[in-house]
CSV table of C-alpha atoms and ligand atoms in Angstrom, one decimal:
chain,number,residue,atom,x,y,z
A,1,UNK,CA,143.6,207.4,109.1
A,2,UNK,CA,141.7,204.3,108.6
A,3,UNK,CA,137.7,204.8,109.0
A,4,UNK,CA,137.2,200.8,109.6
A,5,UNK,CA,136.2,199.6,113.0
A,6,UNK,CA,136.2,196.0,114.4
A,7,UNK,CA,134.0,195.3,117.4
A,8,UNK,CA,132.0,198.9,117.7
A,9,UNK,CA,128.7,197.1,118.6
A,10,UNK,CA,130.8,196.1,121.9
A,11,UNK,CA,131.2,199.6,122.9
A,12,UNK,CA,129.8,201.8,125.3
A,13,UNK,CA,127.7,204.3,124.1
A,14,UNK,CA,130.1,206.9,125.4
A,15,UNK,CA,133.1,205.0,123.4
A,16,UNK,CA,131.0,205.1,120.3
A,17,UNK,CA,130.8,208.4,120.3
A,18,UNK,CA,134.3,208.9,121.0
A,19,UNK,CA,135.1,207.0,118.1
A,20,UNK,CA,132.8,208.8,115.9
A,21,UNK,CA,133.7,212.7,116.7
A,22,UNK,CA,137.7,212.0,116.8
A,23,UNK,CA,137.3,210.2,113.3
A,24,UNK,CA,134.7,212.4,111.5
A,25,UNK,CA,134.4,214.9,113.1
A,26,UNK,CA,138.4,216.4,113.9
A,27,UNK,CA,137.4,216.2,117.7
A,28,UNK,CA,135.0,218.8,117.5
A,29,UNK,CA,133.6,219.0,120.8
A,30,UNK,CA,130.1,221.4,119.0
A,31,UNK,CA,129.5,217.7,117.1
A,32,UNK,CA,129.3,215.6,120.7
A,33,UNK,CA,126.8,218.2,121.7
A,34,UNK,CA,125.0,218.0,119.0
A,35,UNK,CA,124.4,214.6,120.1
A,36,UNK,CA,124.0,215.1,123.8
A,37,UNK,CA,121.4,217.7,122.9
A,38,UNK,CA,118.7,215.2,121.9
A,39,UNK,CA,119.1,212.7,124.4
A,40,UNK,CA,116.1,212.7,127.2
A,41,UNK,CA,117.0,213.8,130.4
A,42,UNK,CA,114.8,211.1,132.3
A,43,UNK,CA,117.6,208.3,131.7
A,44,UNK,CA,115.2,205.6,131.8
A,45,UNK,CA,113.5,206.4,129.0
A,46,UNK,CA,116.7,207.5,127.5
A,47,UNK,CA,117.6,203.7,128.0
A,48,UNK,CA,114.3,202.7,126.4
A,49,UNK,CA,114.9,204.5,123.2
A,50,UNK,CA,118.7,203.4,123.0
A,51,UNK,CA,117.6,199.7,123.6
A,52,UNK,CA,115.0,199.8,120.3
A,53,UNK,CA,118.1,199.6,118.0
A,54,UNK,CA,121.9,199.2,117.9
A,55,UNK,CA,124.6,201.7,118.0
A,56,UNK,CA,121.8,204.1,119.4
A,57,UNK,CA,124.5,207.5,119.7
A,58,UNK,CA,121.2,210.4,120.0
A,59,UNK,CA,117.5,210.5,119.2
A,60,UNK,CA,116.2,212.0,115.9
A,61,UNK,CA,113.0,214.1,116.7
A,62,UNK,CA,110.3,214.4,114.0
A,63,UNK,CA,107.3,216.8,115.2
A,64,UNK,CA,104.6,215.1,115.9
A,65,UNK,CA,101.1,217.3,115.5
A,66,UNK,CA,97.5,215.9,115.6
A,67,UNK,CA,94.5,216.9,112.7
A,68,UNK,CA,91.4,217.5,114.6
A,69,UNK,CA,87.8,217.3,113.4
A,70,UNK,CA,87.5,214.4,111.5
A,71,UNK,CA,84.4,211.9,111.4
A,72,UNK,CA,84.6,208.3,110.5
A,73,UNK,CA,81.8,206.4,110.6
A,74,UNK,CA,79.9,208.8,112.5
A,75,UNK,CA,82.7,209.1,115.3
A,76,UNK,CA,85.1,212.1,115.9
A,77,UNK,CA,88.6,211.7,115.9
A,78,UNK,CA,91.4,214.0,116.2
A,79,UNK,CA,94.5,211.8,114.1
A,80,UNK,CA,97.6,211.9,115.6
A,81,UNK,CA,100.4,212.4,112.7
A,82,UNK,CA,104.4,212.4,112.8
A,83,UNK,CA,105.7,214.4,109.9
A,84,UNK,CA,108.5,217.1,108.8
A,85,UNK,CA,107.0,218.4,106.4
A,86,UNK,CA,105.3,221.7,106.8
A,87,UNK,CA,102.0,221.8,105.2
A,88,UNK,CA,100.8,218.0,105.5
A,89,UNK,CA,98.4,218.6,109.0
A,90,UNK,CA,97.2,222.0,108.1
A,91,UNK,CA,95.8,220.5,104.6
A,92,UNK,CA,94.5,217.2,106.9
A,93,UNK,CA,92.7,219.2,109.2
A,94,UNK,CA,91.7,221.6,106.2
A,95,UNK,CA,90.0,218.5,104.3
A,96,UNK,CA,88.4,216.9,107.5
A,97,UNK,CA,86.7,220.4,108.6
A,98,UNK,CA,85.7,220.5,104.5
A,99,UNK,CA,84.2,217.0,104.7
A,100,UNK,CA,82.9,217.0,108.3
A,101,UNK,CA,80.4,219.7,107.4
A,102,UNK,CA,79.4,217.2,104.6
A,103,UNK,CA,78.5,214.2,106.6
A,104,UNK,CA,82.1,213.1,107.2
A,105,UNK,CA,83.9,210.2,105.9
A,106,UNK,CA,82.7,206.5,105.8
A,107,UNK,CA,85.6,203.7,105.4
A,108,UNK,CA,84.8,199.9,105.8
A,109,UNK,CA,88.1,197.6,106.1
A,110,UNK,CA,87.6,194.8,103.4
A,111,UNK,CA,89.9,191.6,104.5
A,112,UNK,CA,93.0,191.2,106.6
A,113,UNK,CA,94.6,188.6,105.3
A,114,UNK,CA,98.2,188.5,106.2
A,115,UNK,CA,100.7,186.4,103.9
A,116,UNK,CA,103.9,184.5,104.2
A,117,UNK,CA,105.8,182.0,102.2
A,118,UNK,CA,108.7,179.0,102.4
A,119,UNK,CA,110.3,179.3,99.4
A,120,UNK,CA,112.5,176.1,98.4
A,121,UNK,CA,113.7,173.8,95.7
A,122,UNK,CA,112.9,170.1,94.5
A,123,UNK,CA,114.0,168.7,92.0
A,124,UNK,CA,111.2,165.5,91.6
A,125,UNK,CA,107.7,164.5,90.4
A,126,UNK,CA,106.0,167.5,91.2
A,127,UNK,CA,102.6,164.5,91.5
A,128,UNK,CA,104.9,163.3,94.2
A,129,UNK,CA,105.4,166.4,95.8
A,130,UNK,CA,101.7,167.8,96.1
A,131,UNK,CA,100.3,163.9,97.5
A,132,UNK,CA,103.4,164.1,99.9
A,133,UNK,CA,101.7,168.0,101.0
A,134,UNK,CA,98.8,166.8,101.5
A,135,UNK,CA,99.3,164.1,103.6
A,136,UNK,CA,101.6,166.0,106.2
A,137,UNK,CA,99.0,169.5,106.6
A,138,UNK,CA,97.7,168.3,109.8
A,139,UNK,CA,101.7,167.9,110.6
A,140,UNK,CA,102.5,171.4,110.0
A,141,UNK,CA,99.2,172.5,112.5
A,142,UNK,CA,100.8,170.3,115.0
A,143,UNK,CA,104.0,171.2,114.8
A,144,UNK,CA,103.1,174.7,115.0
A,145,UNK,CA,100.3,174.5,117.8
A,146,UNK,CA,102.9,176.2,120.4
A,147,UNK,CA,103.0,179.2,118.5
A,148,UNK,CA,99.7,179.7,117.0
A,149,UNK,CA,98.2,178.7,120.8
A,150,UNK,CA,97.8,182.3,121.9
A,151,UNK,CA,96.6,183.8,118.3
A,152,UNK,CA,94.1,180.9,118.0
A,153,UNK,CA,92.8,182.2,121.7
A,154,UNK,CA,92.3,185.5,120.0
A,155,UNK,CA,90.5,184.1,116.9
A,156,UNK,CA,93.3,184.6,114.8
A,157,UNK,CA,95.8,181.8,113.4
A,158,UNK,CA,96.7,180.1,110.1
A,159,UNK,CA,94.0,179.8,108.0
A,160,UNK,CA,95.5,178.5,104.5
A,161,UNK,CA,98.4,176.7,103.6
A,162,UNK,CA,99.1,175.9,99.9
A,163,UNK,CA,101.9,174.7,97.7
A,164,UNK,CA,102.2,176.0,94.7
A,165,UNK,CA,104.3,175.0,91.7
A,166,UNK,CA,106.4,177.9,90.8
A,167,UNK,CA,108.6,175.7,88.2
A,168,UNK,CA,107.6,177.4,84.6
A,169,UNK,CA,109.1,180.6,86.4
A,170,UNK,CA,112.5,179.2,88.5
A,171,UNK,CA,113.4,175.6,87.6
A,172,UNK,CA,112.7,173.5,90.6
A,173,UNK,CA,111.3,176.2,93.1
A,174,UNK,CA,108.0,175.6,94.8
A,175,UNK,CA,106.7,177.6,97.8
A,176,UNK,CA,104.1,177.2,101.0
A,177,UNK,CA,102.1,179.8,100.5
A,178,UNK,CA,100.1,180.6,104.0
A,179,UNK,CA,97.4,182.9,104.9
A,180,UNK,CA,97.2,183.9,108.3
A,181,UNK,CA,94.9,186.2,110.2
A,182,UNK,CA,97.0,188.3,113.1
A,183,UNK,CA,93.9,190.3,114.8
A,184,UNK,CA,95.3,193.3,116.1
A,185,UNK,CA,99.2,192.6,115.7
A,186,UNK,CA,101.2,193.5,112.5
A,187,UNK,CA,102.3,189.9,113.3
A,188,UNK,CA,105.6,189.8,111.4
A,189,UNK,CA,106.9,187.4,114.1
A,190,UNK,CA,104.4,185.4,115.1
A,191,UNK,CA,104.2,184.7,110.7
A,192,UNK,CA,108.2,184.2,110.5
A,193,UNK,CA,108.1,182.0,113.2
A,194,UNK,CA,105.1,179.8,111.8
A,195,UNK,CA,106.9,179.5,108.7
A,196,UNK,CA,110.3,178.4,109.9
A,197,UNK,CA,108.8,175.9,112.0
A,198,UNK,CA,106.8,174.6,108.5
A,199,UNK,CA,110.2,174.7,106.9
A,200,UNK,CA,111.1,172.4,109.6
A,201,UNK,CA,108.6,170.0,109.6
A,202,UNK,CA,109.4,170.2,105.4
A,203,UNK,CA,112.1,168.6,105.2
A,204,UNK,CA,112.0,166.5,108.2
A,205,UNK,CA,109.2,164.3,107.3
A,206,UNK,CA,110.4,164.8,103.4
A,207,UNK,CA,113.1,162.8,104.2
A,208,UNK,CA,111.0,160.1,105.7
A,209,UNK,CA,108.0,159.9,103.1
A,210,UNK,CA,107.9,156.7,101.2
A,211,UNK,CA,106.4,159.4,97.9
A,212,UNK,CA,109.9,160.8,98.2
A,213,UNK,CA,112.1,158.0,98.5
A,214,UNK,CA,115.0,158.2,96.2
A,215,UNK,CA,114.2,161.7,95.2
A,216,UNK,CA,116.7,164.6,96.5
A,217,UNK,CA,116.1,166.4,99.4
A,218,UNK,CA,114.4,169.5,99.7
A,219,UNK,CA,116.3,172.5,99.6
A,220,UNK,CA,114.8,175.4,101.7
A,221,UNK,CA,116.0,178.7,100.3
A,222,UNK,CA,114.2,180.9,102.9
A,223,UNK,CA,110.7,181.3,105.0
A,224,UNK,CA,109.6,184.7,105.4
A,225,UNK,CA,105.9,186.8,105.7
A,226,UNK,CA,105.3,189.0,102.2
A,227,UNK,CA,104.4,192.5,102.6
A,228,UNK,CA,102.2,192.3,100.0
A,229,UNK,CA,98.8,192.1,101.5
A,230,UNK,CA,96.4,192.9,98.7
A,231,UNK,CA,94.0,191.2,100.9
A,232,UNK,CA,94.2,193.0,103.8
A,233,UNK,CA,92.7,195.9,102.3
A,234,UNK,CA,90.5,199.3,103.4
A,235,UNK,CA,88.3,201.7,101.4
A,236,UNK,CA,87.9,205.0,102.8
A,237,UNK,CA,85.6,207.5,100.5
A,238,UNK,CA,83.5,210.9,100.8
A,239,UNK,CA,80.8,211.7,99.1
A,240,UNK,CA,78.2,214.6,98.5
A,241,UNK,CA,75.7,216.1,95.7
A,242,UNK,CA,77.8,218.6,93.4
A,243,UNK,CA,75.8,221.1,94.8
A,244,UNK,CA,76.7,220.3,98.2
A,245,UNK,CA,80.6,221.0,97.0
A,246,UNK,CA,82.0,224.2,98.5
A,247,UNK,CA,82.3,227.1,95.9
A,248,UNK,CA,86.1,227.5,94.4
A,249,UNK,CA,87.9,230.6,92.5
A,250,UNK,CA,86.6,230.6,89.6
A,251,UNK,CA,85.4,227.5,89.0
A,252,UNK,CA,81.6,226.2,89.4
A,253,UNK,CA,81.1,223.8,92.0
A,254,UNK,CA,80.5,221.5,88.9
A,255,UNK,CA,83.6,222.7,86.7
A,256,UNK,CA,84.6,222.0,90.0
A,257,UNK,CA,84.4,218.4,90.6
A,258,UNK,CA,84.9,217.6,86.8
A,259,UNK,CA,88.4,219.2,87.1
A,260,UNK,CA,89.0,216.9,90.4
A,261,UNK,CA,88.0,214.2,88.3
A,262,UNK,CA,90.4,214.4,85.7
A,263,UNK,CA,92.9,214.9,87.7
A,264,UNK,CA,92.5,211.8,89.2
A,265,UNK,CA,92.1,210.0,85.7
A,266,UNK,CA,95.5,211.3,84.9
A,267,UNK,CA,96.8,209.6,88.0
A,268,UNK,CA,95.5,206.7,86.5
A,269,UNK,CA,96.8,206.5,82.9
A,270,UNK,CA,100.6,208.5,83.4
A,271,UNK,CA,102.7,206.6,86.0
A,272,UNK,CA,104.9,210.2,86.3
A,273,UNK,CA,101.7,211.8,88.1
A,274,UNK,CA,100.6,208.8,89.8
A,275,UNK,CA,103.4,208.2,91.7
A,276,UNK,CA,103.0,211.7,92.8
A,277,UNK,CA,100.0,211.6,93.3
A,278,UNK,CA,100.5,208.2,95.8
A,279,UNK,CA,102.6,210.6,97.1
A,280,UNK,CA,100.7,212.4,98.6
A,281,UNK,CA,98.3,210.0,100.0
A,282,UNK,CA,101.4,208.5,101.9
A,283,UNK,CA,102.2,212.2,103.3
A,284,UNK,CA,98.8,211.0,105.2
A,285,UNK,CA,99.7,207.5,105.6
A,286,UNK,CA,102.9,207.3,106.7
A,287,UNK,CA,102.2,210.0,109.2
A,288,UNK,CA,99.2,207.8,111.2
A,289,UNK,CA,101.7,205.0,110.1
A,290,UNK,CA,104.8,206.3,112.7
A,291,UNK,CA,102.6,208.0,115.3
A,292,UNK,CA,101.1,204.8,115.9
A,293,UNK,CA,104.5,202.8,115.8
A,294,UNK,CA,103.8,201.2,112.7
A,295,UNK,CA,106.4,199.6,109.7
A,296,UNK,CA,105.8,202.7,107.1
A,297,UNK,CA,108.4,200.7,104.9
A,298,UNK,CA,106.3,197.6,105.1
A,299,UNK,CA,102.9,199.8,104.7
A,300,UNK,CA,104.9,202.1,101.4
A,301,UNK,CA,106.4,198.3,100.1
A,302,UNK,CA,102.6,196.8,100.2
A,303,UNK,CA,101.0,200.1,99.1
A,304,UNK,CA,102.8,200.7,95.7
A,305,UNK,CA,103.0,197.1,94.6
A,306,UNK,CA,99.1,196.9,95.2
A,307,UNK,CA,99.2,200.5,92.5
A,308,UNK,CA,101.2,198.3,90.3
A,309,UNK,CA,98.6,195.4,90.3
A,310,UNK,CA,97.2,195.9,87.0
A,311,UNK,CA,101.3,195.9,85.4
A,312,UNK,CA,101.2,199.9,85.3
A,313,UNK,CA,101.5,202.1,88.3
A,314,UNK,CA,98.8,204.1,88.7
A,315,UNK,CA,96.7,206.4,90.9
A,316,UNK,CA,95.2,204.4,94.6
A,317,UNK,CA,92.1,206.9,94.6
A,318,UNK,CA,89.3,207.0,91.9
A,319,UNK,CA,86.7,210.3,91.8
A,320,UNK,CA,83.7,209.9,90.1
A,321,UNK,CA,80.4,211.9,89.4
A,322,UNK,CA,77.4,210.2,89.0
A,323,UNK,CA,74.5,212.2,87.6
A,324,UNK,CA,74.3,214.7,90.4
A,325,UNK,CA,76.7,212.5,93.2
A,326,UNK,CA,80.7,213.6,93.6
A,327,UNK,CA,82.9,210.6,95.2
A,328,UNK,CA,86.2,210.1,95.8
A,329,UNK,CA,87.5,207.0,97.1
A,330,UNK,CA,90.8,205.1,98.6
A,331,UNK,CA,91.8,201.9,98.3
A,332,UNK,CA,94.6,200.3,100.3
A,333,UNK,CA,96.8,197.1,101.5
A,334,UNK,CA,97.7,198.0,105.1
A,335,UNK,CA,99.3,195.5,107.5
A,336,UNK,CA,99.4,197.1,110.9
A,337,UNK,CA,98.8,196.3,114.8
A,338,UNK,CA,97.7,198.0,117.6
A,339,UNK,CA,99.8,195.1,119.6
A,340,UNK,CA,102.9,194.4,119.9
A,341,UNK,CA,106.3,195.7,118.7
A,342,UNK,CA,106.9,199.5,119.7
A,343,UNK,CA,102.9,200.1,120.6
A,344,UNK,CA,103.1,199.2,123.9
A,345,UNK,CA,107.1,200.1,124.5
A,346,UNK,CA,107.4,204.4,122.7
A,347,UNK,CA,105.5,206.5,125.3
A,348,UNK,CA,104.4,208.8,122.3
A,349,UNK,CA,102.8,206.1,120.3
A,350,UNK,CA,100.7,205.0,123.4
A,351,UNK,CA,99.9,208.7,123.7
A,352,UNK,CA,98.2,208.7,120.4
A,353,UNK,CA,97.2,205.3,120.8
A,354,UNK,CA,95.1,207.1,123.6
A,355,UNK,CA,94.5,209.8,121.8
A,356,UNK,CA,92.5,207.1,119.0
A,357,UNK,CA,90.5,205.6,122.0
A,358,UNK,CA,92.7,202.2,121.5
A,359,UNK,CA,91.7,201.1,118.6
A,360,UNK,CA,91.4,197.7,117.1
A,361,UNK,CA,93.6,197.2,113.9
A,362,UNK,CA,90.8,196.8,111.6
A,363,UNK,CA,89.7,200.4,113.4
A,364,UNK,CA,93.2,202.2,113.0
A,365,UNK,CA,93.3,200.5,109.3
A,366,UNK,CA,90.5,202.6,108.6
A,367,UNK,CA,91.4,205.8,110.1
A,368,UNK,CA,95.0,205.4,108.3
A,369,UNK,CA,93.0,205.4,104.9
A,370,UNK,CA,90.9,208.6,105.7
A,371,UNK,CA,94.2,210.3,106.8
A,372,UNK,CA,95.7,209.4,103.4
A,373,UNK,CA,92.3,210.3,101.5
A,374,UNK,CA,91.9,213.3,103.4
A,375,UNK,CA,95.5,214.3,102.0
A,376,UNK,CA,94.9,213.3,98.8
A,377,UNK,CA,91.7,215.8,98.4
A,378,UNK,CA,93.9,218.6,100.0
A,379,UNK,CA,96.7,217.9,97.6
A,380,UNK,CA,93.9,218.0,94.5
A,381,UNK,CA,92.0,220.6,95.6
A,382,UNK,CA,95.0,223.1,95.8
A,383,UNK,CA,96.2,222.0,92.4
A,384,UNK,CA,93.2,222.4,90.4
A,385,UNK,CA,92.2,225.4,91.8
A,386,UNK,CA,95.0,228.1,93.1
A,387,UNK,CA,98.3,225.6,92.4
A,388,UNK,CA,100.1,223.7,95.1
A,389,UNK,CA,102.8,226.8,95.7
A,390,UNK,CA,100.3,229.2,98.0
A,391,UNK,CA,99.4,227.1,100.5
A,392,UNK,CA,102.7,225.4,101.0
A,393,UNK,CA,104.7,228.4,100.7
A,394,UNK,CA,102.4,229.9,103.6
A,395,UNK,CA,103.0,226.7,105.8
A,396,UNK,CA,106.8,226.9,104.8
A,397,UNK,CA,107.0,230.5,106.0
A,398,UNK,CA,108.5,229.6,109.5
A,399,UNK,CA,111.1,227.1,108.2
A,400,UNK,CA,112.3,229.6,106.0
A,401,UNK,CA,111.8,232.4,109.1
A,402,UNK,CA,113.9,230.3,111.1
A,403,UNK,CA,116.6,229.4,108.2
A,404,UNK,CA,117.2,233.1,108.1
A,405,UNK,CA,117.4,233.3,112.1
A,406,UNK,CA,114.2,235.8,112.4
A,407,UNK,CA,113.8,236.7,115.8
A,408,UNK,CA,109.8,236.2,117.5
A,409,UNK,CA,109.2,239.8,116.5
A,410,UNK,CA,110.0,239.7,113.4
A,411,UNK,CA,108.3,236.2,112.8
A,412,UNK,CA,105.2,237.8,114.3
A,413,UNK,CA,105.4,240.3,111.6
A,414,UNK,CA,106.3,238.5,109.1
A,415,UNK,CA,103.5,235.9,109.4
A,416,UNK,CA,101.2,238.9,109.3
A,417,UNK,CA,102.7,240.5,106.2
A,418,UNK,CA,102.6,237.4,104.4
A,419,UNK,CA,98.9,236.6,104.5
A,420,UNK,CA,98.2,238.8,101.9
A,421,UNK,CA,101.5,238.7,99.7
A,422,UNK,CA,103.1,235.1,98.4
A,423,UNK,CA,106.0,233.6,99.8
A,424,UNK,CA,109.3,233.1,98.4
A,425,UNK,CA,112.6,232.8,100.0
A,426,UNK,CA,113.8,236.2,98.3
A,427,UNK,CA,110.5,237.5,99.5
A,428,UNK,CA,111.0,237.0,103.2
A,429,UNK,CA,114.6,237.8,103.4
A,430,UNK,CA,113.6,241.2,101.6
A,431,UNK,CA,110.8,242.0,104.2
A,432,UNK,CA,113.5,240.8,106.7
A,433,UNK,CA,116.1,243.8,105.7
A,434,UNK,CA,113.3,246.0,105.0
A,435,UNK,CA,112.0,245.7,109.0
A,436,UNK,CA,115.7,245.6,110.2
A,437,UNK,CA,116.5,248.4,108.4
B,1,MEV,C1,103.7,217.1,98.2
B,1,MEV,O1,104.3,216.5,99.4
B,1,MEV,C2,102.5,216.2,97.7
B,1,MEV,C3,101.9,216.7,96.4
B,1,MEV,O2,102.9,216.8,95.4
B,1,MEV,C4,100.9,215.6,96.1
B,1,MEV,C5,100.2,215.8,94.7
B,1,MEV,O3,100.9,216.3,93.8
B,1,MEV,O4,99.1,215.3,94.5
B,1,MEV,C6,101.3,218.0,96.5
């Protein structure tokens, strides 16, 4: 039986899923409720989630937990993080308990400088081209005024537009290249539509501008915001005297910190660890990212292009000892908003909206880099000292509890047995037998 559809989006939800369980799933009724399962009883907000996308047939649940006892700039937070996997909060909340007792952590957002471009083709005197710019700017303001009205309110708004000559690259291609500031919106639409309405006024007064008489017309290929924002940028850092460091196995607090470092400089030099490395700062990230209804794929695009900027991928943190001083740093691109889009539509990202104190962009910029920091010293920490495996075996004890259908009792026990003995998956199933025997 054919799997092809025409018209599905036209369907009711009900139909949809109809569709899919006779044709994928042998009619299985177990599959439907599968589905059924996750939707919210309160149909109005059942309604809410189904409208965010198309085809909506169930909701996927991610667990969302929250890190307490972190300080930023001298304030306390407790970071609100959507993750699956296990040991991500527990070594958050581990590294801002470690650096809260040390002052806490101090992050200062450095520019937020959004960016989008019109790319298109002409094939003239480029002379031509950049008088004919010049003369039409206050055009493309004009043209644009309904649209930047409210952002200019704000104090936000366009605040560069520049062509630039991209010929030695792409025969013929050229680009707008605008800066905007969004204040506290992401502000992918309000860019897209500034920059189709300069595409507009392009060509339109191209076509009438005595420089470009004779010359072919402008061919716009596409208008559309970058995600690469490398200067709309945080730093997040800790710092503390070596001897202010907490004492590890077997390592002095300054065998310590020179360890950390190096592991960082390898970060930096062999794009095989850095990338996993970054990883683990977006395990942070990306968490703050979708508990706050941000774009983790635009954040993850803009992050690892900025740890390609030098033309090898390297590590976004640096860790450095100065005579007696240990710091380790974080710097990021991050393009979000604390308006707009799904922060003030997904009842769980106001929650921890709330749960922030509302914070500004530039405020939830910088907590977003401490959660990612925070993770990356966890991450570290573990694998210079006792190895990554301990820790997140411990935290993966439940998954592999539940995999193996434990009952409470036996995860009660289980949990206790296995603070003092490692984890494994042969482990557990072994103590399993052992306590059903
Ligand atoms: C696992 O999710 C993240 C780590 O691999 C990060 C790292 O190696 O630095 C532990």
């Amino acid at each position: 039986m054919s799997k092809n559809i025409a018209g599905f989006s036209r369907k009711t939800k009900e139909e949809k899923i109809e569709w899919l369980i006779t044709t994928y799933f042998g009619g299985n009724k177990d599959a439907k409720q599968t589905l059924v399962s996750y939707w919210n009883s309160d149909d109005k907000l059942q309604q809410l989630h189904d409208e965010f996308i198309e085809n909506t047939v169930s909701n996927f649940y991610l667990p969302l937990g929250v890190a307490p006892n972190f300080i930023i700039n001298e304030k306390e937070y407790t970071i609100p993080m959507v993750i699956e996997e296990s040991s991500v909060i527990a070594a958050a909340a581990k590294a801002a308990k470690y650096w809260g007792a040390r002052g806490g952590f101090r992050a200062t957002v450095l520019g937020q400088e959004k960016i989008g471009q019109v790319h298109f083709m002409y094939t003239g005197a480029p002379e031509k081209l950049f008088s004919f710019f010049n003369s039409i700017e206050a055009q493309f303001h004009q043209d644009s005024a309904s649209i930047t009205k409210n952002m200019n309110a704000r104090g936000g708004g366009i605040s560069s537009l520049t062509l630039v000559d991209k010929t030695l690259e792409l025969d013929n291609y050229y680009q707008i290249h605008v800066c905007f500031n969004t204040i506290d919106s992401m502000g992918a639409n309000f860019i897209n539509s500034c920059l189709e309405q300069f595409a507009k006024t392009l060509v339109r007064e191209a076509a009438i501008h005595a420089d470009l008489k004779g010359e072919e017309p402008i061919e716009i290929v596409m208008s559309i915001l970058s995600n690469y924002v490398p200067n709309c940028l945080v730093r997040a850092e800790v710092r503390c005297t070596i001897d202010d460091l907490e004492p590890e196995e077997g390592l002095t607090k300054r065998e310590f910190a020179e360890k950390f470092v190096r592991a960082v400089e390898i970060a930096r030099i062999e794009p095989h660890r850095a990338v996993t490395h970054n990883k683990g700062i977006m395990n942070g990230i990306d968490a703050v990212v979708l508990a706050t209804g941000n774009d983790f794929r635009a954040v993850e695009a803009g992050i690892h292009a900025y740890a390609s900027r030098s033309g090898q991928y390297r590590s976004l943190s640096t860790a450095t000892i100065t005579e007696d001083e240990f710091c380790f740093a974080l710097e990021i691109p991050l393009a979000v908003g604390t308006v707009g889009g799904l922060t003030n539509l997904h009842p769980l990202v106001k929650w921890s909206m709330q749960l922030l104190g509302n914070p500004k962009a530039s405020e939830l910029m910088e907590l977003i880099a401490v959660a990612g920091l925070a993770q990356n010293f966890g991450a570290l920490r573990s694998l210079v000292t006792s190895g990554i495996q301990k820790g997140h075996m411990k935290m993966h004890l439940l998954n592999i509890l539940n995999q193996l259908n434990a009952d409470a009792t036996q995860k009660e026990a289980a949990v206790e047995h296995f603070k003092t003995t490692p984890v494994s998956f042969s482990a557990v199933t072994e103590f399993l037998k052992a306590t059903n025997a």
